[in-house]
Amino acid sequence: MNYMDTLNPSQRQAAEHFLGPCLVLAGAGSGKTRVLTHRMAHLVDKHRVHPSQVFAVTFTNKAAGEMRGRVFKLLQGHAGLRGERDLWVSTFHSSCVRILRSDIHHLGYQNQFTIYDDSDQRSVIKACLKEFNFSENAFSPKMIQGKINRLKNEGIDAESYQSDFGGPLEEGFERVFKRYTEVLKKSSALDFADLILQTTKLFQTNPKILSAYQDRFPFLLIDEYQDTNRCQYLLMQLLASRDQNIFAVGDEDQSIYKWRGADISNILGFEKDFSNAKIYKLEQNYRSTKTIIEAASQVISYNTERRDKTLWTDNPEGEKITLMECYDEHDEALKAVSEIVTKLSQNFPLEQIAIFYRTNAQSRLLEDMLRAKTIAYQIFGGLKFYDRLEVKDTLAYLKLIANREDDVSFRRIINVPARGIGAVSLEKLTALARQHGLSLYGLLNAGFGPNKHLELDLGRSTKSFKTFFGLMEALRFSSSTLLPSDLVSVVLEESGYRKMLTDENSVEAQSRLENLAELRQSVVEFELRSGAADPQKALKLEDFLSEIALVSDLDKADPDAPAIRMMTIHMAKGLEFDAVLIVGMEEELFPNARPWEPEEPGDIEEERRLFYVAMTRARQKLYLLFAKNRTVFGNSHFRVMSRFVDNIPSDFIEEHKADYFARRASFRERPGLPPSGNGWSSSFSQAAESSASDDQKWLGETYTANPTKEVDEFSQVDPMEDSVGVESGLPRCGTRVVHPLFGEGVVRQTMGQDKLLVEFPGRGVKKISVKFTQLKIL
């Protein structure tokens, strides 16, 4: 059988395209890789194009290797193909390296140039800042690095850069950018963004070289065209400008990388760039059930930045999408893991179940619950919570506070944030400590402490070491009077760690801040489990650190063993699983919102595309979970279900409402808490009684949000105030009540002298004015 006979009619029509520009709109799970590989094989086999004349690019080495292997298998035995190396299938960066190794001397660089990684790049930036006597507090090296890379991805170098506004910070950045460029060129070095930028510049400034590569590569194939940035777009436009044999495959509905430079207008404007372009649509999905595909298609239809196409499938109808309302993030983790246990009992393989979340910080509670249920898991494309850099840095501060002899923690944090203490100074300190038989901190204590008996001369770093010692002594003193959770806050503030991340002002820094907030919340939960409010029980920092050490030790599992897959939705692109659970389906979390930034329609559409990608990763079963209350940066907030869930027709959903009155029972199953009958009621409720006023407690959990602000944010509050009351005064938060119209409910919050917010299961939150006696206390 001819290998082309394995394609469906739409796939075959696209794969057999020969000359001229072509855009293949490939919906999720529609077989785009098959079309790309069969297109390459068809060019070689049918049209006698030499394999080396096809220039194919994609975004990852894995995807490139897979494509290369498939094409080679299809063409095995073909006379013109000696091996896989004859096929130019690689990433954008790898392709550009090959071109630049041959021709970069035309731009004044040596052909044996060095490629600087992120760390090298940051080192050069720091050297430039030092040269100009710029403070790293005012000019964050990571912030400058991010801005330089963004500009280069847009095709802008230091020579062509023009600021939209002035001011000392902008002028300073411009000086650093130019000096950074000079240093790299003098060193004959390129950073990653340079690889594409300099190749584009090579073609723009040397028409003969461009023409030579156009002769060499008359056929271009581009995978994931929706993810190309401006510079990648310019590069491919230059190569395709003569023969226009460009074959681009992508899906604007899966364009989710705007934050790293992807420009959706590249795929939406393809016909403007190539007026005679042929458009093919791959709309048949081979992955998911009808229910999942039709629901996802309805969701994405709300976007305006898209083309007219509709995904469909011949697969079975399948189960409805399960929508689970949860009381809070703890309840969400419990329910997610309970559903996983059910799926495992139905013989779903561990590795075919995935949990997706919008932000990395959401993984912590899920990890805790999976460990408590002894279910193996892996964080895909990232680190487990307690292995993340910012978490380990903060824990190192706490460890050094608890144990002054901990040299490992000392070394980790001595220059984090930067204090001007380099490797040479630290080595000198180490040698002196060894000479006197002291720990590193012990040496500082001997030289700078109240009972100092050594004269320490550490050169220019002496003052920095002394300042660090003073900081740690103050923190150690505070640790004797503060709860561990408050100590975490003080450490982050006084060390400058929080400011370091805030000043960086990047997506990565925001994610790190969220992780640190989640770390503090884990300490709060430890305190509640340990009876923090009991004056007879001393709560020791060492106890928390011991617990974390045990958690980290449990994480040392076999990486190759079957395990649940956990990841951010961005990491899920290109993957598929039998069952997918998407947690955190709430406004402000998904779609993700920055309170200090105005909501832009384009940003919401990108978030909706992200949800579409998440939905279409599921083959058989899809779960959506959201919490009615979630702790964010230490405060609990009422949450509203994501607008994206409302985009799904109710026919496709099976809804499970939260059982608020069963919460105490389910709470006992939370990881690390005492089991039933083992003191949960007394220890937890005593902590809550001690730390919250009556109108802040809800069923034993502390809430510190501003009541007035909270009401303003209640999108589910009935605008009509019901004139009902109680027989015996204003009930406390957590009280179960009965309303003549809405039935049983629970008091969420008291407001002033005569108003209540009451949660009625299935009815939402109602604002009640207490003036009469129809509201009865159970």
PDB file of N, CA, C and O in Angstrom, residues 270-314:
ATOM      1  N   PHE A 270      -1.419  35.315   6.919  1.00  0.00           N
ATOM      2  CA  PHE A 270      -0.642  34.558   5.917  1.00  0.00           C
ATOM      3  C   PHE A 270      -1.018  34.944   4.487  1.00  0.00           C
ATOM      4  O   PHE A 270      -0.150  35.131   3.628  1.00  0.00           O
ATOM      5  N   GLU A 271      -2.322  35.122   4.211  1.00  0.00           N
ATOM      6  CA  GLU A 271      -2.740  35.461   2.833  1.00  0.00           C
ATOM      7  C   GLU A 271      -2.312  36.867   2.432  1.00  0.00           C
ATOM      8  O   GLU A 271      -2.146  37.153   1.243  1.00  0.00           O
ATOM      9  N   LYS A 272      -2.123  37.755   3.420  1.00  0.00           N
ATOM     10  CA  LYS A 272      -1.632  39.092   3.088  1.00  0.00           C
ATOM     11  C   LYS A 272      -0.171  39.030   2.650  1.00  0.00           C
ATOM     12  O   LYS A 272       0.264  39.804   1.792  1.00  0.00           O
ATOM     13  N   ASP A 273       0.583  38.121   3.257  1.00  0.00           N
ATOM     14  CA  ASP A 273       1.990  37.956   2.878  1.00  0.00           C
ATOM     15  C   ASP A 273       2.130  37.217   1.554  1.00  0.00           C
ATOM     16  O   ASP A 273       3.054  37.473   0.783  1.00  0.00           O
ATOM     17  N   PHE A 274       1.211  36.271   1.301  1.00  0.00           N
ATOM     18  CA  PHE A 274       1.257  35.459   0.075  1.00  0.00           C
ATOM     19  C   PHE A 274      -0.145  35.438  -0.524  1.00  0.00           C
ATOM     20  O   PHE A 274      -0.992  34.629  -0.146  1.00  0.00           O
ATOM     21  N   SER A 275      -0.373  36.349  -1.473  1.00  0.00           N
ATOM     22  CA  SER A 275      -1.724  36.555  -2.000  1.00  0.00           C
ATOM     23  C   SER A 275      -2.283  35.336  -2.721  1.00  0.00           C
ATOM     24  O   SER A 275      -3.498  35.160  -2.811  1.00  0.00           O
ATOM     25  N   ASN A 276      -1.413  34.481  -3.244  1.00  0.00           N
ATOM     26  CA  ASN A 276      -1.890  33.293  -3.967  1.00  0.00           C
ATOM     27  C   ASN A 276      -1.830  32.031  -3.110  1.00  0.00           C
ATOM     28  O   ASN A 276      -1.738  30.912  -3.628  1.00  0.00           O
ATOM     29  N   ALA A 277      -1.885  32.198  -1.798  1.00  0.00           N
ATOM     30  CA  ALA A 277      -1.736  31.058  -0.888  1.00  0.00           C
ATOM     31  C   ALA A 277      -2.930  30.118  -0.959  1.00  0.00           C
ATOM     32  O   ALA A 277      -4.080  30.540  -1.110  1.00  0.00           O
ATOM     33  N   LYS A 278      -2.648  28.824  -0.842  1.00  0.00           N
ATOM     34  CA  LYS A 278      -3.674  27.794  -0.715  1.00  0.00           C
ATOM     35  C   LYS A 278      -3.859  27.499   0.772  1.00  0.00           C
ATOM     36  O   LYS A 278      -2.889  27.385   1.523  1.00  0.00           O
ATOM     37  N   ILE A 279      -5.120  27.370   1.194  1.00  0.00           N
ATOM     38  CA  ILE A 279      -5.429  27.091   2.591  1.00  0.00           C
ATOM     39  C   ILE A 279      -6.096  25.719   2.693  1.00  0.00           C
ATOM     40  O   ILE A 279      -7.070  25.436   1.987  1.00  0.00           O
ATOM     41  N   TYR A 280      -5.538  24.872   3.524  1.00  0.00           N
ATOM     42  CA  TYR A 280      -6.121  23.554   3.783  1.00  0.00           C
ATOM     43  C   TYR A 280      -6.487  23.475   5.264  1.00  0.00           C
ATOM     44  O   TYR A 280      -5.774  23.991   6.126  1.00  0.00           O
ATOM     45  N   LYS A 281      -7.598  22.790   5.554  1.00  0.00           N
ATOM     46  CA  LYS A 281      -8.043  22.656   6.938  1.00  0.00           C
ATOM     47  C   LYS A 281      -8.070  21.187   7.350  1.00  0.00           C
ATOM     48  O   LYS A 281      -8.641  20.355   6.647  1.00  0.00           O
ATOM     49  N   LEU A 282      -7.450  20.905   8.465  1.00  0.00           N
ATOM     50  CA  LEU A 282      -7.525  19.576   9.072  1.00  0.00           C
ATOM     51  C   LEU A 282      -8.442  19.703  10.285  1.00  0.00           C
ATOM     52  O   LEU A 282      -8.041  20.239  11.316  1.00  0.00           O
ATOM     53  N   GLU A 283      -9.658  19.230  10.160  1.00  0.00           N
ATOM     54  CA  GLU A 283     -10.659  19.443  11.203  1.00  0.00           C
ATOM     55  C   GLU A 283     -11.087  18.155  11.913  1.00  0.00           C
ATOM     56  O   GLU A 283     -11.811  18.220  12.898  1.00  0.00           O
ATOM     57  N   GLN A 284     -10.653  16.997  11.397  1.00  0.00           N
ATOM     58  CA  GLN A 284     -11.038  15.741  12.041  1.00  0.00           C
ATOM     59  C   GLN A 284     -10.073  15.406  13.170  1.00  0.00           C
ATOM     60  O   GLN A 284      -8.876  15.270  12.948  1.00  0.00           O
ATOM     61  N   ASN A 285     -10.605  15.289  14.360  1.00  0.00           N
ATOM     62  CA  ASN A 285      -9.799  14.953  15.532  1.00  0.00           C
ATOM     63  C   ASN A 285      -9.803  13.451  15.749  1.00  0.00           C
ATOM     64  O   ASN A 285     -10.851  12.808  15.693  1.00  0.00           O
ATOM     65  N   TYR A 286      -8.629  12.882  16.002  1.00  0.00           N
ATOM     66  CA  TYR A 286      -8.493  11.440  16.215  1.00  0.00           C
ATOM     67  C   TYR A 286      -8.246  11.109  17.692  1.00  0.00           C
ATOM     68  O   TYR A 286      -8.078   9.947  18.034  1.00  0.00           O
ATOM     69  N   ARG A 287      -8.217  12.107  18.540  1.00  0.00           N
ATOM     70  CA  ARG A 287      -7.770  11.914  19.917  1.00  0.00           C
ATOM     71  C   ARG A 287      -8.908  11.765  20.908  1.00  0.00           C
ATOM     72  O   ARG A 287      -8.917  10.830  21.715  1.00  0.00           O
ATOM     73  N   SER A 288      -9.871  12.663  20.867  1.00  0.00           N
ATOM     74  CA  SER A 288     -10.814  12.811  21.979  1.00  0.00           C
ATOM     75  C   SER A 288     -12.220  12.344  21.635  1.00  0.00           C
ATOM     76  O   SER A 288     -12.565  12.137  20.464  1.00  0.00           O
ATOM     77  N   THR A 289     -13.037  12.220  22.676  1.00  0.00           N
ATOM     78  CA  THR A 289     -14.432  11.845  22.493  1.00  0.00           C
ATOM     79  C   THR A 289     -15.211  12.996  21.879  1.00  0.00           C
ATOM     80  O   THR A 289     -14.780  14.155  21.898  1.00  0.00           O
ATOM     81  N   LYS A 290     -16.403  12.667  21.336  1.00  0.00           N
ATOM     82  CA  LYS A 290     -17.269  13.705  20.763  1.00  0.00           C
ATOM     83  C   LYS A 290     -17.604  14.779  21.794  1.00  0.00           C
ATOM     84  O   LYS A 290     -17.594  15.970  21.500  1.00  0.00           O
ATOM     85  N   THR A 291     -17.891  14.363  23.013  1.00  0.00           N
ATOM     86  CA  THR A 291     -18.258  15.320  24.058  1.00  0.00           C
ATOM     87  C   THR A 291     -17.160  16.346  24.281  1.00  0.00           C
ATOM     88  O   THR A 291     -17.416  17.559  24.331  1.00  0.00           O
ATOM     89  N   ILE A 292     -15.927  15.867  24.408  1.00  0.00           N
ATOM     90  CA  ILE A 292     -14.798  16.773  24.667  1.00  0.00           C
ATOM     91  C   ILE A 292     -14.572  17.700  23.480  1.00  0.00           C
ATOM     92  O   ILE A 292     -14.387  18.918  23.642  1.00  0.00           O
ATOM     93  N   ILE A 293     -14.607  17.148  22.267  1.00  0.00           N
ATOM     94  CA  ILE A 293     -14.338  17.949  21.072  1.00  0.00           C
ATOM     95  C   ILE A 293     -15.420  19.000  20.842  1.00  0.00           C
ATOM     96  O   ILE A 293     -15.129  20.169  20.558  1.00  0.00           O
ATOM     97  N   GLU A 294     -16.678  18.618  20.992  1.00  0.00           N
ATOM     98  CA  GLU A 294     -17.761  19.575  20.755  1.00  0.00           C
ATOM     99  C   GLU A 294     -17.777  20.662  21.833  1.00  0.00           C
ATOM    100  O   GLU A 294     -18.031  21.837  21.545  1.00  0.00           O
ATOM    101  N   ALA A 295     -17.481  20.281  23.058  1.00  0.00           N
ATOM    102  CA  ALA A 295     -17.412  21.275  24.138  1.00  0.00           C
ATOM    103  C   ALA A 295     -16.259  22.250  23.900  1.00  0.00           C
ATOM    104  O   ALA A 295     -16.420  23.471  24.044  1.00  0.00           O
ATOM    105  N   ALA A 296     -15.093  21.719  23.533  1.00  0.00           N
ATOM    106  CA  ALA A 296     -13.929  22.577  23.274  1.00  0.00           C
ATOM    107  C   ALA A 296     -14.186  23.502  22.088  1.00  0.00           C
ATOM    108  O   ALA A 296     -13.785  24.675  22.104  1.00  0.00           O
ATOM    109  N   SER A 297     -14.862  22.993  21.073  1.00  0.00           N
ATOM    110  CA  SER A 297     -15.173  23.817  19.897  1.00  0.00           C
ATOM    111  C   SER A 297     -16.111  24.966  20.265  1.00  0.00           C
ATOM    112  O   SER A 297     -15.972  26.082  19.752  1.00  0.00           O
ATOM    113  N   GLN A 298     -17.055  24.688  21.159  1.00  0.00           N
ATOM    114  CA  GLN A 298     -17.950  25.749  21.615  1.00  0.00           C
ATOM    115  C   GLN A 298     -17.178  26.820  22.387  1.00  0.00           C
ATOM    116  O   GLN A 298     -17.419  28.014  22.231  1.00  0.00           O
ATOM    117  N   VAL A 299     -16.237  26.382  23.215  1.00  0.00           N
ATOM    118  CA  VAL A 299     -15.443  27.331  24.006  1.00  0.00           C
ATOM    119  C   VAL A 299     -14.655  28.259  23.094  1.00  0.00           C
ATOM    120  O   VAL A 299     -14.705  29.490  23.223  1.00  0.00           O
ATOM    121  N   ILE A 300     -13.929  27.695  22.148  1.00  0.00           N
ATOM    122  CA  ILE A 300     -13.029  28.511  21.316  1.00  0.00           C
ATOM    123  C   ILE A 300     -13.800  29.383  20.339  1.00  0.00           C
ATOM    124  O   ILE A 300     -13.277  30.390  19.845  1.00  0.00           O
ATOM    125  N   SER A 301     -15.063  29.051  20.077  1.00  0.00           N
ATOM    126  CA  SER A 301     -15.854  29.860  19.144  1.00  0.00           C
ATOM    127  C   SER A 301     -16.121  31.261  19.689  1.00  0.00           C
ATOM    128  O   SER A 301     -16.506  32.158  18.938  1.00  0.00           O
ATOM    129  N   TYR A 302     -15.928  31.461  20.996  1.00  0.00           N
ATOM    130  CA  TYR A 302     -16.108  32.793  21.587  1.00  0.00           C
ATOM    131  C   TYR A 302     -14.960  33.740  21.236  1.00  0.00           C
ATOM    132  O   TYR A 302     -15.070  34.946  21.457  1.00  0.00           O
ATOM    133  N   ASN A 303     -13.862  33.220  20.702  1.00  0.00           N
ATOM    134  CA  ASN A 303     -12.745  34.079  20.306  1.00  0.00           C
ATOM    135  C   ASN A 303     -13.016  34.726  18.959  1.00  0.00           C
ATOM    136  O   ASN A 303     -13.655  34.128  18.076  1.00  0.00           O
ATOM    137  N   THR A 304     -12.494  35.925  18.783  1.00  0.00           N
ATOM    138  CA  THR A 304     -12.636  36.628  17.500  1.00  0.00           C
ATOM    139  C   THR A 304     -11.372  36.526  16.658  1.00  0.00           C
ATOM    140  O   THR A 304     -11.445  36.607  15.427  1.00  0.00           O
ATOM    141  N   GLU A 305     -10.206  36.361  17.301  1.00  0.00           N
ATOM    142  CA  GLU A 305      -8.944  36.264  16.566  1.00  0.00           C
ATOM    143  C   GLU A 305      -8.731  34.819  16.102  1.00  0.00           C
ATOM    144  O   GLU A 305      -7.870  34.102  16.602  1.00  0.00           O
ATOM    145  N   ARG A 306      -9.527  34.384  15.156  1.00  0.00           N
ATOM    146  CA  ARG A 306      -9.419  33.010  14.685  1.00  0.00           C
ATOM    147  C   ARG A 306     -10.061  32.882  13.313  1.00  0.00           C
ATOM    148  O   ARG A 306     -10.786  33.761  12.853  1.00  0.00           O
ATOM    149  N   ARG A 307      -9.772  31.749  12.693  1.00  0.00           N
ATOM    150  CA  ARG A 307     -10.319  31.452  11.377  1.00  0.00           C
ATOM    151  C   ARG A 307     -11.551  30.559  11.509  1.00  0.00           C
ATOM    152  O   ARG A 307     -11.781  29.950  12.556  1.00  0.00           O
ATOM    153  N   ASP A 308     -12.287  30.476  10.417  1.00  0.00           N
ATOM    154  CA  ASP A 308     -13.515  29.687  10.428  1.00  0.00           C
ATOM    155  C   ASP A 308     -13.192  28.205  10.226  1.00  0.00           C
ATOM    156  O   ASP A 308     -12.948  27.759   9.111  1.00  0.00           O
ATOM    157  N   LYS A 309     -13.169  27.471  11.315  1.00  0.00           N
ATOM    158  CA  LYS A 309     -12.991  26.021  11.238  1.00  0.00           C
ATOM    159  C   LYS A 309     -13.615  25.401  12.475  1.00  0.00           C
ATOM    160  O   LYS A 309     -13.697  26.030  13.527  1.00  0.00           O
ATOM    161  N   THR A 310     -14.065  24.169  12.336  1.00  0.00           N
ATOM    162  CA  THR A 310     -14.728  23.481  13.442  1.00  0.00           C
ATOM    163  C   THR A 310     -14.194  22.062  13.551  1.00  0.00           C
ATOM    164  O   THR A 310     -14.250  21.282  12.595  1.00  0.00           O
ATOM    165  N   LEU A 311     -13.693  21.743  14.714  1.00  0.00           N
ATOM    166  CA  LEU A 311     -13.167  20.406  14.964  1.00  0.00           C
ATOM    167  C   LEU A 311     -14.324  19.410  15.105  1.00  0.00           C
ATOM    168  O   LEU A 311     -15.357  19.735  15.691  1.00  0.00           O
ATOM    169  N   TRP A 312     -14.133  18.201  14.553  1.00  0.00           N
ATOM    170  CA  TRP A 312     -15.132  17.142  14.698  1.00  0.00           C
ATOM    171  C   TRP A 312     -14.407  15.805  14.812  1.00  0.00           C
ATOM    172  O   TRP A 312     -13.200  15.713  14.578  1.00  0.00           O
ATOM    173  N   THR A 313     -15.150  14.772  15.207  1.00  0.00           N
ATOM    174  CA  THR A 313     -14.525  13.459  15.371  1.00  0.00           C
ATOM    175  C   THR A 313     -15.540  12.349  15.132  1.00  0.00           C
ATOM    176  O   THR A 313     -16.748  12.535  15.313  1.00  0.00           O
ATOM    177  N   ASP A 314     -15.033  11.197  14.710  1.00  0.00           N
ATOM    178  CA  ASP A 314     -15.843   9.987  14.575  1.00  0.00           C
ATOM    179  C   ASP A 314     -15.752   9.118  15.822  1.00  0.00           C
ATOM    180  O   ASP A 314     -16.313   8.018  15.857  1.00  0.00           O
TER     181      ASP A 314
END
